[in-house]
Short mmCIF file of N, CA and C in Angstrom, two decimals:
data_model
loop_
_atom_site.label_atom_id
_atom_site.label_comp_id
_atom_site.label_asym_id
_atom_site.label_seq_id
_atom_site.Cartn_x
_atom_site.Cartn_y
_atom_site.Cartn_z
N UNK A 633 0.84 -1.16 0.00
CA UNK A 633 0.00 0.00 0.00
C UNK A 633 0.89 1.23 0.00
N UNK A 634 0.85 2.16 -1.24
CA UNK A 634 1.38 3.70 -1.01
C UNK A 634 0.99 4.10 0.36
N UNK A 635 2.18 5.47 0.30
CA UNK A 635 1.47 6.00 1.32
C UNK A 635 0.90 7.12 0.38
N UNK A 636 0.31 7.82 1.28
CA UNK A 636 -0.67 9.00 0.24
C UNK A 636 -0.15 10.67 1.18
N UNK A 637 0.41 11.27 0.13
CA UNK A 637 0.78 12.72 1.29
C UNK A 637 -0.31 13.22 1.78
N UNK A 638 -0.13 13.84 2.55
CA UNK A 638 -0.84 14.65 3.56
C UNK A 638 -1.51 15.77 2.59
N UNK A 639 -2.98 16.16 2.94
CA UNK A 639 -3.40 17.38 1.98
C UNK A 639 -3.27 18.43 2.79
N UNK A 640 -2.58 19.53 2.46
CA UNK A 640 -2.51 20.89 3.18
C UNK A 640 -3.10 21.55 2.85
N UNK A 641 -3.77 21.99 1.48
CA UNK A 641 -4.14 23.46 0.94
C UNK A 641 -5.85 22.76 0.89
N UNK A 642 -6.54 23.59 0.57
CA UNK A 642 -7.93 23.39 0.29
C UNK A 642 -7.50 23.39 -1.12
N UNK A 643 -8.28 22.29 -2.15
CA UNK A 643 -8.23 22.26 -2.97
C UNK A 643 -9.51 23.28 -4.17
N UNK A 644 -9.93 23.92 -5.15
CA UNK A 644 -10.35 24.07 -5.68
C UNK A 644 -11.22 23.24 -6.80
N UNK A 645 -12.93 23.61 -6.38
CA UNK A 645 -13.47 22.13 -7.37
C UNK A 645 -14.01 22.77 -8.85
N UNK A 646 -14.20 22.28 -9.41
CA UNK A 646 -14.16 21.82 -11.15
C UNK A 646 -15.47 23.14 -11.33
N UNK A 647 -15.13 23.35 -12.20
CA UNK A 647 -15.89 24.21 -13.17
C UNK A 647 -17.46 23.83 -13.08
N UNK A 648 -18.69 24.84 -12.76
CA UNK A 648 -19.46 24.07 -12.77
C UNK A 648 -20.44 23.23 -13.97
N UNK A 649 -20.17 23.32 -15.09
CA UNK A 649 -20.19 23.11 -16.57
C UNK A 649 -19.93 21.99 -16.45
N UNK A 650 -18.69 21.40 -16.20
CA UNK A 650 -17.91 20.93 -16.21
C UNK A 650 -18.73 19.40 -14.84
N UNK A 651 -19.07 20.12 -13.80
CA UNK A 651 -19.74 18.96 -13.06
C UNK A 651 -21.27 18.75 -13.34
N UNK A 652 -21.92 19.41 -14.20
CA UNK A 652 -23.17 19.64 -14.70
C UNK A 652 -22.92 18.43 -15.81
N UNK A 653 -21.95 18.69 -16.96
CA UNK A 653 -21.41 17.71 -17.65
C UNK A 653 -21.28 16.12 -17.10
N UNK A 654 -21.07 16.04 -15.84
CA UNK A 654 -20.47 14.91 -15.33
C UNK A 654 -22.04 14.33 -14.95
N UNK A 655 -22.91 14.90 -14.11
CA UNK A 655 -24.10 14.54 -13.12
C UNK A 655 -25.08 14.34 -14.39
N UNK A 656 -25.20 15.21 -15.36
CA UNK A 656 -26.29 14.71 -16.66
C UNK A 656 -25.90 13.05 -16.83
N UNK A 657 -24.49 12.32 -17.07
CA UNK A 657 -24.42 11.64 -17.93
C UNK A 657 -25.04 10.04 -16.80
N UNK A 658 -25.52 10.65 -15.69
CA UNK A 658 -25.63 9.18 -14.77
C UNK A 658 -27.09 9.44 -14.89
N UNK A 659 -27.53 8.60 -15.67
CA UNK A 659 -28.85 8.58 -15.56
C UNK A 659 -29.41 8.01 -14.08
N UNK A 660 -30.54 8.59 -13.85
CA UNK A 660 -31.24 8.39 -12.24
C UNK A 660 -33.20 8.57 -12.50
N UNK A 661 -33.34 7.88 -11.50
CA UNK A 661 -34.77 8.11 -11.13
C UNK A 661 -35.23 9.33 -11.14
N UNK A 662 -36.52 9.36 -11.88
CA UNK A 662 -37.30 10.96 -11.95
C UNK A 662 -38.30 11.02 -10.59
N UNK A 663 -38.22 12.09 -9.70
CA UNK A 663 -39.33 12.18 -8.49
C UNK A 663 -40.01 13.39 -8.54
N UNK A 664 -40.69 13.66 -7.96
CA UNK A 664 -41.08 14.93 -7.68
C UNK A 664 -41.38 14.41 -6.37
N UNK A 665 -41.11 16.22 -5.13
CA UNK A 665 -41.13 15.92 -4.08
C UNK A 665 -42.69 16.95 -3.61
N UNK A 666 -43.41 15.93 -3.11
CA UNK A 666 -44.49 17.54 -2.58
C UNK A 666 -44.63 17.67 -1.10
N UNK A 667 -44.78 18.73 -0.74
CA UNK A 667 -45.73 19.24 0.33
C UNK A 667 -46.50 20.28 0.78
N UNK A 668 -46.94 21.19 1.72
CA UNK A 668 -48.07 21.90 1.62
C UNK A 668 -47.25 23.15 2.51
N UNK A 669 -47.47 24.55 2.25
CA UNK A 669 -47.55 25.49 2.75
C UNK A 669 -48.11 25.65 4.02
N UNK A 670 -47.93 26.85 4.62
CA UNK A 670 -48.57 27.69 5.58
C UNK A 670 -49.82 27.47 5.51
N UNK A 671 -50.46 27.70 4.49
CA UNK A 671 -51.90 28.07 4.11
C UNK A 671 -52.83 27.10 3.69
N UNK A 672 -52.02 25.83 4.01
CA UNK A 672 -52.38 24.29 2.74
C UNK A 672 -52.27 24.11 1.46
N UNK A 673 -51.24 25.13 0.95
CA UNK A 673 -51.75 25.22 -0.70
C UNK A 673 -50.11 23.90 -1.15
N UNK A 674 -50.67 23.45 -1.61
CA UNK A 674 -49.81 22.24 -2.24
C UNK A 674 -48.04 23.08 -3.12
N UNK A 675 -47.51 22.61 -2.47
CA UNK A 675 -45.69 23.04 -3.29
C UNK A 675 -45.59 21.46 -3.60
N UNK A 676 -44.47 21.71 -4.92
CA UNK A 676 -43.42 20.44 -5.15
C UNK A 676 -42.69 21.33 -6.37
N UNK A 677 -41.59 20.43 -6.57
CA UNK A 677 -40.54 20.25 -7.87
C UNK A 677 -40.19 19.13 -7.73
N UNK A 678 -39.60 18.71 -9.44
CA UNK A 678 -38.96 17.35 -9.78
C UNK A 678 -37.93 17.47 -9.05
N UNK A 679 -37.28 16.48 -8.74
CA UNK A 679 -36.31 15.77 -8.36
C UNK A 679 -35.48 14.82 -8.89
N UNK A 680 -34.45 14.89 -8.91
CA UNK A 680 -33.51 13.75 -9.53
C UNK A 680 -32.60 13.40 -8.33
N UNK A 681 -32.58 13.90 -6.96
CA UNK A 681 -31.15 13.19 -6.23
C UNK A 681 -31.92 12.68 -4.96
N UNK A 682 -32.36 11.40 -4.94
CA UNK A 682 -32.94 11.04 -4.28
C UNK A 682 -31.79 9.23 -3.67
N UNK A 683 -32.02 9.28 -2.71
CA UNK A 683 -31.21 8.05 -2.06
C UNK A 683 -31.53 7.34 -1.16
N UNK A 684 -31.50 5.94 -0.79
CA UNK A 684 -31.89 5.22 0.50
C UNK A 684 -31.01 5.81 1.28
N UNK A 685 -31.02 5.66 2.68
CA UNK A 685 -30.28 5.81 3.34
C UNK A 685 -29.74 4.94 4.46
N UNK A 686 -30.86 4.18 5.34
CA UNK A 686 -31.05 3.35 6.02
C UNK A 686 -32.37 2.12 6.13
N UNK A 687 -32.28 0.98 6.56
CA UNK A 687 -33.54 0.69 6.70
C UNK A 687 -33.90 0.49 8.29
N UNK A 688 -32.97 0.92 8.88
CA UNK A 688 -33.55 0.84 10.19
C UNK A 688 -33.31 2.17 10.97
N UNK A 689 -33.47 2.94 11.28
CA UNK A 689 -35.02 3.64 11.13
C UNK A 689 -34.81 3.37 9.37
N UNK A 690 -36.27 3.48 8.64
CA UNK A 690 -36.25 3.90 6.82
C UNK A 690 -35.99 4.93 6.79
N UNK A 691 -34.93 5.37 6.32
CA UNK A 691 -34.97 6.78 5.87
C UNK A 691 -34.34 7.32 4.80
N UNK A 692 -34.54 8.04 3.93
CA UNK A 692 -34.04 8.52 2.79
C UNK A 692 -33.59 10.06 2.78
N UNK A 693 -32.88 9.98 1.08
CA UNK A 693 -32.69 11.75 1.24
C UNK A 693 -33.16 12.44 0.30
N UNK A 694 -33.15 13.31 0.31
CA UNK A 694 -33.37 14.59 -1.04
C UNK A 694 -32.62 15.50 -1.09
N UNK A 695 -32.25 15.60 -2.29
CA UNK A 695 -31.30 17.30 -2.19
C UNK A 695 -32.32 18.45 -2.95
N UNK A 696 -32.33 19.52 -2.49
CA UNK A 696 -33.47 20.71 -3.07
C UNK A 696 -32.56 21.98 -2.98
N UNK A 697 -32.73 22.46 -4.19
CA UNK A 697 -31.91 24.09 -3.82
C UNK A 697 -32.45 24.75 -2.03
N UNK A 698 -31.80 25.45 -2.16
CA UNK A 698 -31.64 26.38 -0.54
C UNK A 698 -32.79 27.52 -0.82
N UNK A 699 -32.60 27.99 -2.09
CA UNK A 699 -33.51 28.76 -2.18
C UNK A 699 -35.22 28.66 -2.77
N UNK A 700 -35.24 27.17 -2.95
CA UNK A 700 -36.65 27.23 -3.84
C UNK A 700 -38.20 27.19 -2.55
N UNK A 701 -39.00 27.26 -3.11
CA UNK A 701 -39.93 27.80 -2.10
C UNK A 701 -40.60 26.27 -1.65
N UNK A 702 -40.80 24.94 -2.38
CA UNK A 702 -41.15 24.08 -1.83
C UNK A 702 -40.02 23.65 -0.83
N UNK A 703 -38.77 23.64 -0.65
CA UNK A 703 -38.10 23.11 0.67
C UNK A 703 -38.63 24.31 1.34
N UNK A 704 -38.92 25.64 1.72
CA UNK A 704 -38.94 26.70 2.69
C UNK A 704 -40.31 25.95 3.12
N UNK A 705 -41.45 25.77 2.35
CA UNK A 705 -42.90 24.93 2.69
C UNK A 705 -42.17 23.54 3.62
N UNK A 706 -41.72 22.73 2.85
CA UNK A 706 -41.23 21.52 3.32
C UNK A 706 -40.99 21.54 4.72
N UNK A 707 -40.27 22.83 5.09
CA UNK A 707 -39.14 22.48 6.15
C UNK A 707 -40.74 23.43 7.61
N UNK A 708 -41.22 24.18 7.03
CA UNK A 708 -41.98 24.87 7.93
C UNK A 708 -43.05 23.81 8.70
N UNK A 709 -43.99 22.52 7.36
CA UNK A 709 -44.71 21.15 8.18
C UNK A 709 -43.83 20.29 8.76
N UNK A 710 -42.64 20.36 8.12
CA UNK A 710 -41.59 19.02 8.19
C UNK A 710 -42.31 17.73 7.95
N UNK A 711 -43.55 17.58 6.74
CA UNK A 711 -44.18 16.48 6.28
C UNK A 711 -43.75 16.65 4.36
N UNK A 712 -42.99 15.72 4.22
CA UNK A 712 -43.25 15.62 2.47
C UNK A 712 -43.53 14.18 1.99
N UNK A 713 -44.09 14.25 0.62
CA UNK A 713 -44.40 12.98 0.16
C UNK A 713 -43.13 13.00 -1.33
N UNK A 714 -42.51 11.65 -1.49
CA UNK A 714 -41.73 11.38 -2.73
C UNK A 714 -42.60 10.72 -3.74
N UNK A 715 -42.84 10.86 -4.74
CA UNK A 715 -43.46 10.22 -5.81
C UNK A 715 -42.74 9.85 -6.85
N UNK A 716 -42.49 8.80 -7.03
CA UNK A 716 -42.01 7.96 -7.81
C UNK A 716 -42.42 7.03 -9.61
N UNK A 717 -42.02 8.68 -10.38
CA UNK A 717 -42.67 8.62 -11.03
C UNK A 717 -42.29 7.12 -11.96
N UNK A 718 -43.36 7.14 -12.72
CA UNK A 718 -43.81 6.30 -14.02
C UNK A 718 -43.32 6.75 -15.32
N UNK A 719 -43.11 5.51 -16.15
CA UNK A 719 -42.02 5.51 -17.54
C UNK A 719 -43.52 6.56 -18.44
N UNK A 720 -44.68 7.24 -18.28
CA UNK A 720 -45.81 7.91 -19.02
C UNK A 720 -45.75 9.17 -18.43
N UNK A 721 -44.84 9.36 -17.14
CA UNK A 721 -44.86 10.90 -16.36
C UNK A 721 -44.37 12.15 -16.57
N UNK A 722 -43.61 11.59 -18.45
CA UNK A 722 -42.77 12.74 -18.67
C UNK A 722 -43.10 14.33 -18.69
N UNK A 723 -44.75 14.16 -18.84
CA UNK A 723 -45.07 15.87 -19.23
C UNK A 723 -45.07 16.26 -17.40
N UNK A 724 -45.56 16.04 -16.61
CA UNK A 724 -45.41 16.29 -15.69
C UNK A 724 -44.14 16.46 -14.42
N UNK A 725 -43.81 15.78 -15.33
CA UNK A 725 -41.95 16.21 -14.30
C UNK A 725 -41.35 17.24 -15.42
N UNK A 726 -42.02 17.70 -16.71
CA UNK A 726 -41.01 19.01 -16.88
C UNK A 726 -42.30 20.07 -16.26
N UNK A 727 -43.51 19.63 -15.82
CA UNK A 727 -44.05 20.81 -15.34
C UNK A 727 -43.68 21.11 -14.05
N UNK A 728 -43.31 20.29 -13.31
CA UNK A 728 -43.25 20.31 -11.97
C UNK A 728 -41.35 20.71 -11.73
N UNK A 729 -40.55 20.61 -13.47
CA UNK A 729 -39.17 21.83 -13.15
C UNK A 729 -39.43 22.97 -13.49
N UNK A 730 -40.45 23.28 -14.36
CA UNK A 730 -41.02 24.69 -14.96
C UNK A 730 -40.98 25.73 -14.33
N UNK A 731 -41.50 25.69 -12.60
CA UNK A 731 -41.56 26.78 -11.97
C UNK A 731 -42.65 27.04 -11.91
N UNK A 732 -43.73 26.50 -12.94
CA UNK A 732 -45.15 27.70 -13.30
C UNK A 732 -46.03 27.32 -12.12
N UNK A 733 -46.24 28.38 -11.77
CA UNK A 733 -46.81 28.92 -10.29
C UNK A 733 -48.35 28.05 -10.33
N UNK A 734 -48.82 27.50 -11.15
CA UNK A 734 -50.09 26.95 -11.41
C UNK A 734 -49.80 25.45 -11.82
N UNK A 735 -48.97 24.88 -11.21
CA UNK A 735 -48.41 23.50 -11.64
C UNK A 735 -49.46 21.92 -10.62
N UNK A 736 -50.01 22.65 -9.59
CA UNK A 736 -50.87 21.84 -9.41
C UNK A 736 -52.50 21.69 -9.53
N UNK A 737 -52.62 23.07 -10.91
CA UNK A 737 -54.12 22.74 -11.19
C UNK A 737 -53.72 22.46 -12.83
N UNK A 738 -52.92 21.59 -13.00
CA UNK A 738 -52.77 21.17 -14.56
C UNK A 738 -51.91 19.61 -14.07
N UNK A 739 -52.22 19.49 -12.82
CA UNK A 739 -51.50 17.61 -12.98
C UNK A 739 -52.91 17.32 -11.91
N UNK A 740 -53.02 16.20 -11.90
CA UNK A 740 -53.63 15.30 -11.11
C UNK A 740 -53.22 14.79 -9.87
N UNK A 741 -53.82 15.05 -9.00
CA UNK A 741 -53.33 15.05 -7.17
C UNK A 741 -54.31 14.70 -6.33
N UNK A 742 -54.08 14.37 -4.82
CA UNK A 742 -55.03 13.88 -4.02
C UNK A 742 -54.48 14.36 -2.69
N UNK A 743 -54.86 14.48 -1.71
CA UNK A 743 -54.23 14.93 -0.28
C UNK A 743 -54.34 13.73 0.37
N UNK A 744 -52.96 13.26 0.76
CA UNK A 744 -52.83 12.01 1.82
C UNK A 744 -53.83 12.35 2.74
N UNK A 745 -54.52 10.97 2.76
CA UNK A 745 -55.93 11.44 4.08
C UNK A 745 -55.20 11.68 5.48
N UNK A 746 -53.87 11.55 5.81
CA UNK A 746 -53.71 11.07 7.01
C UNK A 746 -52.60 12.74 6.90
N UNK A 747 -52.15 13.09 6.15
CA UNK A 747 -51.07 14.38 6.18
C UNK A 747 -51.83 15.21 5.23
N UNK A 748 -52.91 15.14 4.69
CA UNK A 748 -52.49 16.03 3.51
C UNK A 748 -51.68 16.45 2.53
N UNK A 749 -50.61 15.84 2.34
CA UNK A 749 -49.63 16.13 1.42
C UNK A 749 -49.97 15.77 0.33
N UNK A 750 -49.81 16.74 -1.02
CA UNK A 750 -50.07 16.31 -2.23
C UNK A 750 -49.64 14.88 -2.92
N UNK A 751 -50.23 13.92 -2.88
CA UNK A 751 -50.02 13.02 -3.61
C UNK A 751 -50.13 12.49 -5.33
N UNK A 752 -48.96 12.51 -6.06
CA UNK A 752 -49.54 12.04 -7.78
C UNK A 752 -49.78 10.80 -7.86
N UNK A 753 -51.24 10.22 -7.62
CA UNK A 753 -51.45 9.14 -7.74
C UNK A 753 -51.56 8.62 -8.99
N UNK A 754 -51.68 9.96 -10.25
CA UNK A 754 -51.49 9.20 -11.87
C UNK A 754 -50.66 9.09 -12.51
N UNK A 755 -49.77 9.95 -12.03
CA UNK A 755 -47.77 9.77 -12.64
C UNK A 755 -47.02 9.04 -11.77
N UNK A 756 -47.20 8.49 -10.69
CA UNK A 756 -46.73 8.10 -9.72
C UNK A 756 -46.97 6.69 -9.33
N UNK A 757 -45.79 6.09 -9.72
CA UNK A 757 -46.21 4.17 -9.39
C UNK A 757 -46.04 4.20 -8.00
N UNK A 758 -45.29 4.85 -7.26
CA UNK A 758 -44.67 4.94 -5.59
C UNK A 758 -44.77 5.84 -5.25
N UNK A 759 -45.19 6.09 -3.60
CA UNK A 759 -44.93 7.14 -3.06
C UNK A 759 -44.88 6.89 -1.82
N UNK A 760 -44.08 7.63 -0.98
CA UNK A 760 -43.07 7.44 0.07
C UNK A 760 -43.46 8.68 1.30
N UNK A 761 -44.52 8.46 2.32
CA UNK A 761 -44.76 9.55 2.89
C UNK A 761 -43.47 9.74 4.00
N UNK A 762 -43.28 10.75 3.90
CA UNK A 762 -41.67 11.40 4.94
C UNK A 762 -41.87 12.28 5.95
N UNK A 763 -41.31 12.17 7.01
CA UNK A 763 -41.12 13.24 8.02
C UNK A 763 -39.71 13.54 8.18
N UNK A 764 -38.91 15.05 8.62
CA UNK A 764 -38.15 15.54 8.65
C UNK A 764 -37.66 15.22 9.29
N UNK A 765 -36.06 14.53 9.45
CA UNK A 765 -35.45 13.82 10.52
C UNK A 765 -34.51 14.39 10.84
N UNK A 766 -33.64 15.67 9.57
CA UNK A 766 -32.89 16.30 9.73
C UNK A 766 -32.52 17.13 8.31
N UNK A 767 -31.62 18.17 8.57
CA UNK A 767 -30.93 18.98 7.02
C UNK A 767 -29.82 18.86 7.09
N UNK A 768 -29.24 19.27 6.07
CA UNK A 768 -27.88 19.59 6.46
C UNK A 768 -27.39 20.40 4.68
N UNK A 769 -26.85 21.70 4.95
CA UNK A 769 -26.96 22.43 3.80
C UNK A 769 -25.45 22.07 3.41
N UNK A 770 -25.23 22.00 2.23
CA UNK A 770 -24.11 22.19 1.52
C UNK A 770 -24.35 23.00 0.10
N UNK A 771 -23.37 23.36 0.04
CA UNK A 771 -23.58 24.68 -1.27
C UNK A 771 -24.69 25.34 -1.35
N UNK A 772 -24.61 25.45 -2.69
CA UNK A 772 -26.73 25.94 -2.81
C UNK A 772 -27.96 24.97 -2.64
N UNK A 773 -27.67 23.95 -1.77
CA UNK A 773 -28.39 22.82 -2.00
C UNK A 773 -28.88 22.49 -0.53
N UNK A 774 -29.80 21.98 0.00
CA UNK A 774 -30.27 21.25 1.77
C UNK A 774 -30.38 19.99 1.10
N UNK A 775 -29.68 19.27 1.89
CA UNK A 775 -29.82 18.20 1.97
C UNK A 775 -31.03 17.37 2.74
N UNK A 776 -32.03 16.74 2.55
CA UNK A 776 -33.47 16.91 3.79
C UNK A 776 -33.36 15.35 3.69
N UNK A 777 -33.42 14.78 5.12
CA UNK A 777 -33.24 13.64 5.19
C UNK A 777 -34.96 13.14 6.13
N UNK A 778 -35.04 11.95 5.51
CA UNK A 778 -36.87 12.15 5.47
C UNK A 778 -37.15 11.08 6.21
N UNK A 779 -37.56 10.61 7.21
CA UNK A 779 -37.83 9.10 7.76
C UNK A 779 -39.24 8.90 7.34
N UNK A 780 -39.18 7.50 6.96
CA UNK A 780 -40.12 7.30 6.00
C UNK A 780 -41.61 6.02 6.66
N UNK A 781 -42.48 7.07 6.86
CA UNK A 781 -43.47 6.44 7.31
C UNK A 781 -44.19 5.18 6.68
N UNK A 782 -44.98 5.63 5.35
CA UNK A 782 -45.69 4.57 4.75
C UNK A 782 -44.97 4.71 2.87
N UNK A 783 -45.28 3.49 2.84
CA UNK A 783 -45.22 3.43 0.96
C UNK A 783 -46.27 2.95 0.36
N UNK A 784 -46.65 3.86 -0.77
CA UNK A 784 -48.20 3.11 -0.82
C UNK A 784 -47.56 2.49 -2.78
N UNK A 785 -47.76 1.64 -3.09
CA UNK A 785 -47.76 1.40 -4.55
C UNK A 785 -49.35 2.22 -5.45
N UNK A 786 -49.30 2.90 -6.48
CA UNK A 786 -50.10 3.39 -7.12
C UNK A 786 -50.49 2.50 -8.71
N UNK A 787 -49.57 1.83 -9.27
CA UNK A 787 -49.45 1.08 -10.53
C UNK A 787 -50.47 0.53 -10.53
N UNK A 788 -51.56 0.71 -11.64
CA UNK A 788 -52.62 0.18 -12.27
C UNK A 788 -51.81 -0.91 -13.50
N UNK A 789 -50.97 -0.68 -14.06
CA UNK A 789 -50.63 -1.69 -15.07
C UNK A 789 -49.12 -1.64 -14.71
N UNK A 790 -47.90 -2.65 -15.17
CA UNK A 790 -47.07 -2.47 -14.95
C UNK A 790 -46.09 -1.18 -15.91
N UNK A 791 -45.50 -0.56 -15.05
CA UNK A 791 -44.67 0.50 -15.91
C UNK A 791 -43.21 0.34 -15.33
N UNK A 792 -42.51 0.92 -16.12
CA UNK A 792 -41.51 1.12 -15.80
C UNK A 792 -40.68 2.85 -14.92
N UNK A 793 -39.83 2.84 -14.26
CA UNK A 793 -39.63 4.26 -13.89
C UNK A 793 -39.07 5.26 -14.42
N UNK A 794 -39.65 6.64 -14.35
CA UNK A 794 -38.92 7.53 -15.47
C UNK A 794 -37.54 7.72 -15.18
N UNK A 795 -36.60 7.52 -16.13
CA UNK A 795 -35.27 8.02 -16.03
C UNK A 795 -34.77 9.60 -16.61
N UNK A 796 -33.96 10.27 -16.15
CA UNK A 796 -33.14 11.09 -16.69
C UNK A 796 -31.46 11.34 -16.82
N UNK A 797 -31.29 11.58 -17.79
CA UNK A 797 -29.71 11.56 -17.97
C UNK A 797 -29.64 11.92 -19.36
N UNK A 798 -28.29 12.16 -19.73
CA UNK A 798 -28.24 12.59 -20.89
C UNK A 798 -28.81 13.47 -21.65
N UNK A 799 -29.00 14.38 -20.56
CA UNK A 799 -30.07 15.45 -21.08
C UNK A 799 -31.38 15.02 -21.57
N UNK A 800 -31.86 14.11 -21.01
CA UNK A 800 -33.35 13.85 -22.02
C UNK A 800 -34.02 13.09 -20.43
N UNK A 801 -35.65 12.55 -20.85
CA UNK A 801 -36.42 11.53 -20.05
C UNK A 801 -35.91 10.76 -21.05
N UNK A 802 -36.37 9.11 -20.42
CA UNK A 802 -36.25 8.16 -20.82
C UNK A 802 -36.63 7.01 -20.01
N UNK A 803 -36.82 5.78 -20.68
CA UNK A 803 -37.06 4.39 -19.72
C UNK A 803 -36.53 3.38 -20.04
N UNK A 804 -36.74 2.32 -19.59
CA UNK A 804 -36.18 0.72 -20.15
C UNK A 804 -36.59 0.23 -20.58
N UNK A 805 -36.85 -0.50 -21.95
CA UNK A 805 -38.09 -1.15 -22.24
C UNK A 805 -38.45 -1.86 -21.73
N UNK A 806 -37.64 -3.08 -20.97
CA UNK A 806 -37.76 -4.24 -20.27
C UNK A 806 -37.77 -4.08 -18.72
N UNK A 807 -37.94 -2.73 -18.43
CA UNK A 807 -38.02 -2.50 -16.54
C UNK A 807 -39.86 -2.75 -16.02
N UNK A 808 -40.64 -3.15 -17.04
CA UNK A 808 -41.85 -3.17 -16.79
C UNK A 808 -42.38 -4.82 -16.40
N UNK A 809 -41.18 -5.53 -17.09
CA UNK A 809 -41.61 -6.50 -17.58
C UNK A 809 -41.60 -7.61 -16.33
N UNK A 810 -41.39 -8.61 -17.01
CA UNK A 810 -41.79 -10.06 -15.24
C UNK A 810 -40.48 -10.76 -14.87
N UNK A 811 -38.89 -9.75 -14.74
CA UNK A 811 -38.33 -9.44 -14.21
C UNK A 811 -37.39 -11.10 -15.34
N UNK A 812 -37.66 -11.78 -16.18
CA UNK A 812 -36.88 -12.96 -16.29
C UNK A 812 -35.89 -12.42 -17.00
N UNK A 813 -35.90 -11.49 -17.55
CA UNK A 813 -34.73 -11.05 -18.57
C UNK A 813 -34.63 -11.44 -19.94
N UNK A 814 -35.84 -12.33 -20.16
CA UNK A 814 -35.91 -12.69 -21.64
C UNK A 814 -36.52 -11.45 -22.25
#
């Protein structure tokens, strides 16, 4: 085994182009994360950095800019729901990066009977109700780590999950299928 020198200086990281370049090319699961305001009015945005974390407590993570207004909602109930979208969810996960302030009277939703949290029960094969277990900010980003109450399956037929990478949506053809690999 080398030995490895000692790091003294803080190093300087990569261009951000350059790590934008790098994070497009790993394709990942499409989510959108929701929850409800002050007032009850339903927030979310898509999501792409979503992770297990543990299964004992369950808990998972999300990363959300610092500044967008569904983590400021998020963090004020400390209740969110993950939805796990479907290989048919594509128009709705670019509405839900859009921004457009009217993004939940043009998708289809339901309020968890038990939280209220916006649920997509028609783009959404999974969904993962969360409570706030902790943050932790790095860069422009909170990290929100979610302990995870219930999972409800939504799939009426089998689908597969939306992917992104490579700059585009996308799916598998064979992620729907009865798992033999033929």
């Amino acid at each position: 085994m080398a030995n490895s020198p000692a790091v003294t200086a803080t190093r300087t990281t990569v261009d951000p182009a350059a790590f934008r370049s790098l994070m497009t090319a790993h394709p990942v699961g499409v989510t959108i994360v929701t929850t409800l305001g002050p007032d009850a009015e339903p927030w979310g945005m898509t999501c792409s950095s979503l992770c297990g974390v543990s299964l004992q407590p369950a808990t998972l993570l999300v990363c959300l800019r610092d500044r967008s207004p569904t983590l400021a909602a998020l963090l004020r109930t400390s209740a969110f729901a993950v939805n796990l979208l479907h290989d048919r969810a594509e128009p709705v996960a670019r509405l839900f990066s859009s921004g457009a302030p009217d993004r939940f009277e043009k998708a289809a939703w339901v309020p968890d009977p038990e939280s209220g949290v916006p649920h997509l029960t028609e783009d959404a094969h999974t969904i993962a109700d969360c409570e706030v277990s902790e943050t932790l900010t790095v860069g422009d980003h909170v990290v929100v780590f979610g302990r995870v109450h219930r999972v409800a399956s939504h799939a009426t037929r089998p689908a597969g999950p939306l992917l992104h990478g490579m700059r585009r949506y996308w799916s598998l053809p064979d992620a729907a299928g009865d798992g033999s690999g033929r």
